[in-house]
Amino acid sequence: MGFTLYNLIEAALLCINAVAILSERFLSKLSGNANINYPNVGGYGVDNQNSGGAKQQLLTLIRSVRTVMRIPLIAFNVVTIMFLILFG
Amino acid sequence: MSSDGPIYRTTNYPHPQQQQSSQFYQPTTPSPQSQASNAHGGDYTVPNPQSHNGFFSPQTAFYGSSNQATSSIEFLSNNPFLNVGFNVVEQGMKDMTDKTINMLPNQMKKSLSSIKYYFAVDQTYVIKKLCLILFPFRPRNWSIGYNADEPVPPRVDTNAPDYYIPLMSAITYVLVAGLVLGIQNRFTPEQLGMHATSVLIWNIIEILILCITFYIFNIQSKLRILDLIAYCGYKYVGMITALSSYLITDSLFIYRLTLLYISISLSYFLVKCLRLQILPDIGGSQPYNTNGNTRRIYLLLFVVLLQPLFIWYLTQHLIIP
């Protein structure tokens, strides 16, 4: 098993790093090139229950994670790198 | 008075009665008499019934007065000193917890009170729920009772989710895992800590995956995250029974059979519980497009399928012969 809390933190950090690295062009290409201006564009019917569809939700999630975690991610990465250098 | 030995001894007899009632709130005044009696050293000990107020109650009972609390239990409940002490400690603890609770931000206060809802269980609920998890196949009503748009606490309604069973069964699972390892001579105390950590971590991962899936598929349901945590915790009961069956019979066949049965009954239980909360009402008036319904069904199946997977994975590494 060998799962420690540190493993979880490391995995989470790597995943969020991966999300932050995605290029903006790639994302706009995925979202049909209209997400920049309109917040509510989707290929499906636009009633309140289903506004967006799965793809739009995923892209919204990715965008919000990037916006929120941009600055704290720098701090987390620096701290983790220091820990790894010092304690192996 | 302090110099009269025999007279002091005989006058000692009525003292406990009349002084005990008045000396409770003046603990300092008996001290000269106690010093006096100690100065007599060699007399059979007058153990200061005035100053210690029946602390040596068997000896004061020896004096045969009828007014005192003769048994120590009555002494404990009648003695205002102890009552004062208990009150002070109780007050201090209440202040401490109040201060720590008030220091938290408002949202955490709300979550604290909503978590308290999940711990409002009693014994009949626990027994019924355990029997339900292990044998959910009898026809019954699975709907959750509501009281003015608020879910009813688990004490009243057997169908409500709770945190007591998942928490206790998770802890028991760690202990049973230690037992299984010990029987195979693979046990070290660090294993216990490692198992507890991995239980926690797998729980967190599972809840995260489910929450993200709920969000991505844009499903708005009555199911709160806290409820989901409770429902995901019911698989530890199954894990414990599978491990215990392996412990008792020490045969892989029985273990796999129990695992299969646990997976089936847990899946059935979860489908019945979550069906009313994730899927829309059958006679509902909301104009859902069919995509929403299919997605919900898939999500429900996903939740239900994750559980046996976790059960198998988390017990597999213990059973390797």
Coordinates of C-alpha atoms in Angstrom, one line a residue:
Chain A
M1 CA 0.0 0.0 0.0
G2 CA 2.6 2.5 1.1
F3 CA 0.3 5.5 0.7
T4 CA 1.4 8.4 2.9
L5 CA 0.0 11.8 3.2
Y6 CA 3.0 13.2 1.4
N7 CA 2.2 11.0 -1.6
L8 CA -1.3 12.5 -1.8
I9 CA 0.0 16.1 -1.6
E10 CA 2.6 15.3 -4.2
A11 CA 0.0 13.8 -6.5
A12 CA -2.3 16.8 -6.1
L13 CA 0.5 19.2 -6.7
L14 CA 1.5 17.5 -9.9
C15 CA -2.1 17.4 -11.2
I16 CA -2.6 21.1 -10.5
N17 CA 0.7 21.8 -12.2
A18 CA -0.5 19.9 -15.2
V19 CA -3.7 21.9 -15.3
A20 CA -1.8 25.2 -15.1
I21 CA 0.6 24.3 -17.9
L22 CA -2.1 23.8 -20.5
S23 CA -1.7 26.5 -23.2
E24 CA -4.4 29.0 -23.7
R25 CA -4.5 28.4 -27.4
F26 CA -5.2 24.7 -27.0
L27 CA -8.0 25.5 -24.7
S28 CA -9.6 28.0 -26.9
K29 CA -9.4 25.6 -29.8
L30 CA -11.2 23.0 -27.7
S31 CA -14.0 25.3 -26.7
G32 CA -15.0 26.3 -30.2
N33 CA -13.2 29.6 -30.0
A34 CA -16.1 31.4 -28.4
N35 CA -15.5 31.0 -24.7
I36 CA -13.5 34.1 -24.4
N37 CA -16.3 36.5 -24.9
Y38 CA -19.5 34.7 -23.9
P39 CA -19.8 32.8 -20.6
N40 CA -22.8 30.8 -21.6
V41 CA -22.2 29.3 -25.0
G42 CA -22.8 25.6 -25.5
G43 CA -23.7 23.3 -28.2
Y44 CA -26.7 21.9 -26.4
G45 CA -29.9 23.4 -25.3
V46 CA -29.4 26.3 -22.9
D47 CA -31.9 25.8 -20.1
N48 CA -30.8 26.3 -16.6
Q49 CA -30.4 22.6 -15.8
N50 CA -28.0 21.8 -18.5
S51 CA -26.3 25.0 -19.6
G52 CA -23.0 24.2 -20.9
G53 CA -22.7 20.5 -21.4
A54 CA -19.9 18.4 -20.1
K55 CA -17.2 19.9 -22.2
Q56 CA -18.1 23.5 -21.3
Q57 CA -18.2 22.6 -17.6
L58 CA -14.8 20.9 -17.8
L59 CA -13.3 23.9 -19.6
T60 CA -14.9 26.3 -17.0
L61 CA -13.4 24.1 -14.3
I62 CA -10.0 24.3 -15.9
R63 CA -10.1 28.0 -16.4
S64 CA -11.2 28.7 -12.8
V65 CA -8.5 26.4 -11.4
R66 CA -5.9 28.2 -13.4
T67 CA -7.1 31.6 -12.4
V68 CA -7.3 30.8 -8.7
M69 CA -4.2 28.7 -8.3
R70 CA -1.7 30.7 -10.4
I71 CA 0.0 32.5 -7.6
P72 CA -0.3 30.0 -4.8
L73 CA 1.1 27.3 -7.1
I74 CA 4.3 29.2 -7.4
A75 CA 4.6 29.2 -3.6
F76 CA 3.7 25.5 -3.3
N77 CA 6.2 24.5 -5.9
V78 CA 9.0 26.5 -4.4
V79 CA 8.3 25.0 -0.9
T80 CA 8.1 21.5 -2.3
I81 CA 11.3 21.9 -4.2
M82 CA 13.1 23.1 -1.2
F83 CA 11.8 20.2 0.9
L84 CA 12.9 17.7 -1.7
I85 CA 16.4 19.2 -1.9
L86 CA 16.8 19.4 1.9
F87 CA 15.2 16.1 2.9
G88 CA 15.4 13.9 -0.2
Chain B
M1 CA -9.0 24.4 74.5
S2 CA -6.0 23.2 72.7
S3 CA -4.3 22.1 75.9
D4 CA -6.9 20.0 77.3
G5 CA -6.3 16.5 76.0
P6 CA -9.0 14.4 77.4
I7 CA -11.6 17.1 77.4
Y8 CA -10.7 17.8 73.8
R9 CA -11.2 14.2 73.0
T10 CA -14.6 14.0 74.5
T11 CA -15.8 17.3 73.3
N12 CA -14.7 16.2 69.9
Y13 CA -17.7 14.0 69.7
P14 CA -20.5 16.5 69.2
H15 CA -18.3 18.7 67.1
P16 CA -18.6 17.0 63.7
Q17 CA -22.3 17.4 63.7
Q18 CA -22.6 21.0 64.5
Q19 CA -19.5 22.1 62.8
Q20 CA -20.0 20.3 59.5
S21 CA -23.0 22.4 58.6
S22 CA -21.3 25.7 59.4
Q23 CA -17.8 24.9 58.4
F24 CA -18.4 24.1 54.8
Y25 CA -17.9 27.7 53.7
Q26 CA -15.2 28.5 56.1
P27 CA -12.5 26.1 55.4
T28 CA -9.9 28.0 57.2
T29 CA -11.3 28.1 60.7
P30 CA -11.0 24.4 61.5
S31 CA -7.2 24.6 61.0
P32 CA -6.3 25.7 64.5
Q33 CA -8.2 22.7 65.8
S34 CA -6.5 20.4 63.4
Q35 CA -3.1 21.7 64.5
A36 CA -4.2 21.2 68.0
S37 CA -5.1 17.6 67.4
N38 CA -1.9 17.0 65.6
A39 CA 0.0 18.5 68.5
H40 CA -1.4 15.8 70.7
G41 CA 0.4 13.2 68.6
G42 CA 0.1 9.8 70.1
D43 CA -3.6 10.0 70.8
Y44 CA -5.5 7.8 68.6
T45 CA -5.9 9.9 65.6
V46 CA -8.7 12.3 65.5
P47 CA -8.6 12.7 61.8
N48 CA -9.9 16.2 61.7
P49 CA -13.5 15.5 60.7
Q50 CA -14.1 19.2 61.0
S51 CA -11.5 20.4 58.5
H52 CA -11.8 17.6 56.0
N53 CA -15.5 17.4 56.2
G54 CA -16.0 13.7 56.3
F55 CA -13.1 13.0 54.0
F56 CA -12.2 10.1 56.3
S57 CA -15.8 9.2 56.4
P58 CA -15.5 5.7 57.6
Q59 CA -13.9 7.1 60.8
T60 CA -16.5 9.7 61.2
A61 CA -19.1 7.0 60.7
F62 CA -17.2 5.3 63.5
Y63 CA -18.3 8.2 65.7
G64 CA -21.8 7.1 64.9
S65 CA -23.4 10.4 64.2
S66 CA -26.5 10.2 62.2
N67 CA -26.4 13.5 60.4
Q68 CA -23.4 12.9 58.3
A69 CA -23.2 11.3 54.9
T70 CA -22.0 7.9 56.1
S71 CA -21.2 6.3 52.8
S72 CA -18.6 7.7 50.5
I73 CA -20.9 7.8 47.5
E74 CA -23.3 10.0 49.4
F75 CA -20.3 12.0 50.5
L76 CA -19.3 12.5 46.9
S77 CA -22.7 13.8 45.9
N78 CA -23.4 15.8 49.0
N79 CA -20.1 17.5 49.4
P80 CA -20.3 21.1 48.1
F81 CA -16.5 21.2 47.7
L82 CA -16.6 18.6 45.0
N83 CA -19.6 20.1 43.4
V84 CA -17.8 23.5 43.3
G85 CA -14.8 21.8 41.8
F86 CA -16.8 20.0 39.2
N87 CA -18.7 23.2 38.3
V88 CA -15.5 25.1 37.9
V89 CA -14.0 22.5 35.6
E90 CA -17.2 22.2 33.6
Q91 CA -17.4 25.9 33.2
G92 CA -13.8 26.1 32.1
M93 CA -14.2 23.5 29.5
K94 CA -17.3 25.1 28.1
D95 CA -15.6 28.4 27.9
M96 CA -12.7 26.9 26.1
T97 CA -14.8 25.1 23.5
D98 CA -17.0 28.2 23.1
K99 CA -14.0 30.4 22.5
T100 CA -12.5 28.0 19.9
I101 CA -15.8 27.7 18.2
N102 CA -16.3 31.4 18.1
M103 CA -12.9 31.9 16.7
L104 CA -13.8 29.9 13.6
P105 CA -15.1 31.7 10.5
N106 CA -18.8 31.6 10.0
Q107 CA -18.9 29.0 7.3
M108 CA -17.1 26.5 9.5
K109 CA -19.6 27.2 12.3
K110 CA -22.3 26.2 9.9
S111 CA -20.5 23.0 8.8
L112 CA -19.9 22.1 12.5
S113 CA -23.6 22.3 13.2
S114 CA -24.4 20.3 10.1
I115 CA -21.9 17.7 11.0
K116 CA -23.6 17.4 14.4
Y117 CA -26.7 16.2 12.5
Y118 CA -24.8 13.2 11.3
F119 CA -23.8 12.1 14.7
A120 CA -27.3 12.1 16.2
V121 CA -27.7 8.4 16.3
D122 CA -28.8 5.8 18.8
Q123 CA -28.5 2.1 19.1
T124 CA -31.6 1.0 17.3
Y125 CA -30.6 3.1 14.3
V126 CA -27.1 1.6 14.3
I127 CA -28.4 -2.0 14.5
K128 CA -31.0 -1.5 11.9
K129 CA -28.6 0.2 9.5
L130 CA -26.0 -2.5 9.9
C131 CA -28.6 -5.2 9.2
L132 CA -29.7 -3.2 6.2
I133 CA -26.2 -2.9 4.7
L134 CA -25.7 -6.6 5.1
F135 CA -29.1 -7.7 3.9
P136 CA -31.0 -5.0 1.9
F137 CA -33.1 -7.3 -0.1
R138 CA -36.4 -7.1 1.8
P139 CA -39.0 -4.9 0.3
R140 CA -39.2 -1.7 2.2
N141 CA -39.7 2.0 1.9
W142 CA -36.4 3.8 1.1
S143 CA -37.5 7.4 1.1
I144 CA -35.9 9.8 3.5
G145 CA -38.2 11.6 5.9
Y146 CA -38.2 15.4 5.8
N147 CA -39.3 17.8 8.5
A148 CA -40.2 21.2 7.0
D149 CA -37.7 20.9 4.2
E150 CA -35.0 19.7 6.5
P151 CA -33.8 16.2 6.6
V152 CA -34.8 14.4 9.8
P153 CA -31.9 13.3 12.0
P154 CA -30.9 9.7 11.8
R155 CA -32.2 8.9 15.2
V156 CA -35.7 9.2 13.9
D157 CA -35.4 7.9 10.3
T158 CA -33.5 4.8 9.5
N159 CA -32.9 5.8 5.9
A160 CA -31.0 8.9 6.8
P161 CA -27.2 8.9 6.3
D162 CA -24.9 9.2 9.3
Y163 CA -21.3 9.5 10.1
Y164 CA -21.1 7.2 13.1
I165 CA -21.1 3.9 11.2
P166 CA -18.6 4.9 8.6
L167 CA -16.2 6.4 11.2
M168 CA -16.4 3.4 13.5
S169 CA -16.2 0.9 10.8
A170 CA -13.2 2.6 9.3
I171 CA -11.4 2.4 12.6
T172 CA -12.4 -1.2 13.0
Y173 CA -11.2 -1.9 9.6
V174 CA -7.7 -0.6 10.5
L175 CA -7.7 -2.8 13.6
V176 CA -8.9 -5.9 11.7
A177 CA -6.3 -5.3 9.1
G178 CA -3.7 -5.3 11.8
L179 CA -5.1 -8.6 13.1
V180 CA -4.9 -10.2 9.6
L181 CA -1.4 -9.0 9.2
G182 CA -0.5 -10.3 12.6
I183 CA -1.8 -13.8 11.8
Q184 CA 0.4 -13.8 8.8
N185 CA 3.3 -12.7 10.9
R186 CA 3.6 -9.6 8.8
F187 CA 2.7 -7.1 11.5
T188 CA 4.6 -4.1 12.7
P189 CA 3.1 -1.2 14.5
E190 CA 3.8 1.1 11.6
Q191 CA 1.4 -0.9 9.5
L192 CA -1.5 0.4 11.6
G193 CA -0.6 4.0 11.0
M194 CA -0.1 3.3 7.3
H195 CA -3.4 1.6 7.0
A196 CA -5.2 4.5 8.8
T197 CA -3.5 7.0 6.5
S198 CA -4.4 5.1 3.4
V199 CA -8.0 4.8 4.5
L200 CA -8.1 8.5 4.9
I201 CA -6.4 9.2 1.6
W202 CA -8.5 6.8 -0.4
N203 CA -11.6 8.4 1.1
I204 CA -10.4 11.8 0.1
I205 CA -9.6 10.7 -3.5
E206 CA -12.9 9.0 -3.9
I207 CA -14.9 12.0 -2.7
L208 CA -12.8 14.3 -4.9
I209 CA -13.4 12.1 -8.0
L210 CA -17.1 12.0 -7.2
C211 CA -17.4 15.7 -6.6
I212 CA -15.6 16.5 -9.8
T213 CA -17.8 14.1 -11.7
F214 CA -20.9 15.7 -10.3
Y215 CA -19.7 19.1 -11.3
I216 CA -18.6 18.2 -14.8
F217 CA -21.8 16.5 -15.6
N218 CA -23.6 19.5 -14.2
I219 CA -26.0 17.5 -12.1
Q220 CA -28.0 19.4 -9.5
S221 CA -29.4 17.0 -7.0
K222 CA -30.5 17.0 -3.5
L223 CA -27.4 15.1 -2.5
R224 CA -25.0 17.2 -0.5
I225 CA -21.3 16.5 -0.3
L226 CA -21.6 15.6 3.3
D227 CA -24.2 13.0 2.4
L228 CA -21.9 11.6 -0.2
I229 CA -19.1 11.2 2.3
A230 CA -21.5 9.2 4.5
Y231 CA -22.6 6.9 1.7
C232 CA -19.1 6.3 0.6
G233 CA -18.2 5.3 4.1
Y234 CA -20.6 2.4 4.3
K235 CA -18.3 0.1 2.4
Y236 CA -16.0 -0.4 5.4
V237 CA -18.7 -2.5 7.0
G238 CA -18.5 -4.9 4.0
M239 CA -14.7 -4.9 4.2
I240 CA -14.8 -5.8 7.8
T241 CA -17.1 -8.8 7.2
A242 CA -15.0 -10.0 4.3
L243 CA -11.9 -9.8 6.4
S244 CA -13.5 -11.5 9.3
S245 CA -14.7 -14.3 7.2
Y246 CA -11.2 -14.8 6.0
L247 CA -10.0 -14.7 9.6
I248 CA -12.5 -17.2 10.8
T249 CA -12.3 -19.8 8.1
D250 CA -8.9 -19.1 6.6
S251 CA -10.0 -20.2 3.2
L252 CA -9.7 -18.1 0.1
F253 CA -12.9 -19.5 -1.3
I254 CA -15.1 -18.3 1.5
Y255 CA -13.4 -14.9 1.4
R256 CA -14.1 -14.5 -2.3
L257 CA -17.7 -15.6 -1.8
T258 CA -18.2 -13.1 1.0
L259 CA -16.6 -10.4 -1.1
L260 CA -19.0 -11.2 -3.9
Y261 CA -22.0 -11.1 -1.6
I262 CA -20.9 -7.9 0.0
S263 CA -20.4 -6.2 -3.4
I264 CA -23.9 -7.3 -4.5
S265 CA -25.7 -6.2 -1.3
L266 CA -23.7 -2.9 -1.0
S267 CA -24.5 -2.1 -4.6
Y268 CA -28.2 -2.9 -4.1
F269 CA -28.2 -0.8 -0.9
L270 CA -26.6 2.2 -2.5
V271 CA -28.7 2.1 -5.6
K272 CA -31.9 2.1 -3.5
C273 CA -30.6 4.8 -1.3
L274 CA -29.2 7.1 -4.0
R275 CA -31.9 6.5 -6.6
L276 CA -34.3 8.8 -4.8
Q277 CA -31.7 11.5 -4.5
I278 CA -29.9 11.6 -7.7
L279 CA -32.6 10.7 -10.2
P280 CA -35.4 13.1 -10.8
D281 CA -38.9 12.4 -9.7
I282 CA -40.8 10.1 -11.9
G283 CA -43.9 12.1 -11.9
G284 CA -41.9 15.4 -11.9
S285 CA -42.9 18.4 -13.8
Q286 CA -39.5 19.6 -14.7
P287 CA -38.8 19.5 -18.5
Y288 CA -35.5 17.6 -18.4
N289 CA -34.0 16.6 -21.7
T290 CA -33.1 13.0 -21.9
N291 CA -29.4 13.7 -21.6
G292 CA -29.8 14.7 -18.1
N293 CA -31.5 11.5 -17.1
T294 CA -29.0 9.2 -18.8
R295 CA -26.2 11.1 -17.2
R296 CA -27.7 10.8 -13.8
I297 CA -28.2 7.1 -14.3
Y298 CA -24.6 6.7 -15.4
L299 CA -23.4 8.7 -12.5
L300 CA -25.3 6.6 -10.1
L301 CA -23.9 3.4 -11.6
F302 CA -20.4 4.9 -11.4
V303 CA -20.8 5.7 -7.8
V304 CA -22.2 2.2 -7.1
L305 CA -19.5 0.5 -9.1
L306 CA -16.6 2.3 -7.4
Q307 CA -17.5 0.8 -4.1
P308 CA -16.9 -2.9 -4.8
L309 CA -13.7 -1.9 -6.6
F310 CA -12.4 -0.2 -3.6
I311 CA -13.5 -3.0 -1.4
W312 CA -11.6 -5.5 -3.5
Y313 CA -8.5 -3.3 -3.8
L314 CA -8.2 -2.4 -0.2
T315 CA -8.5 -6.0 1.1
Q316 CA -6.5 -7.6 -1.7
H317 CA -3.1 -6.7 -0.3
L318 CA -4.0 -8.2 3.0
I319 CA -5.0 -11.6 1.8
I320 CA -2.0 -12.5 -0.3
P321 CA -1.0 -15.8 1.1

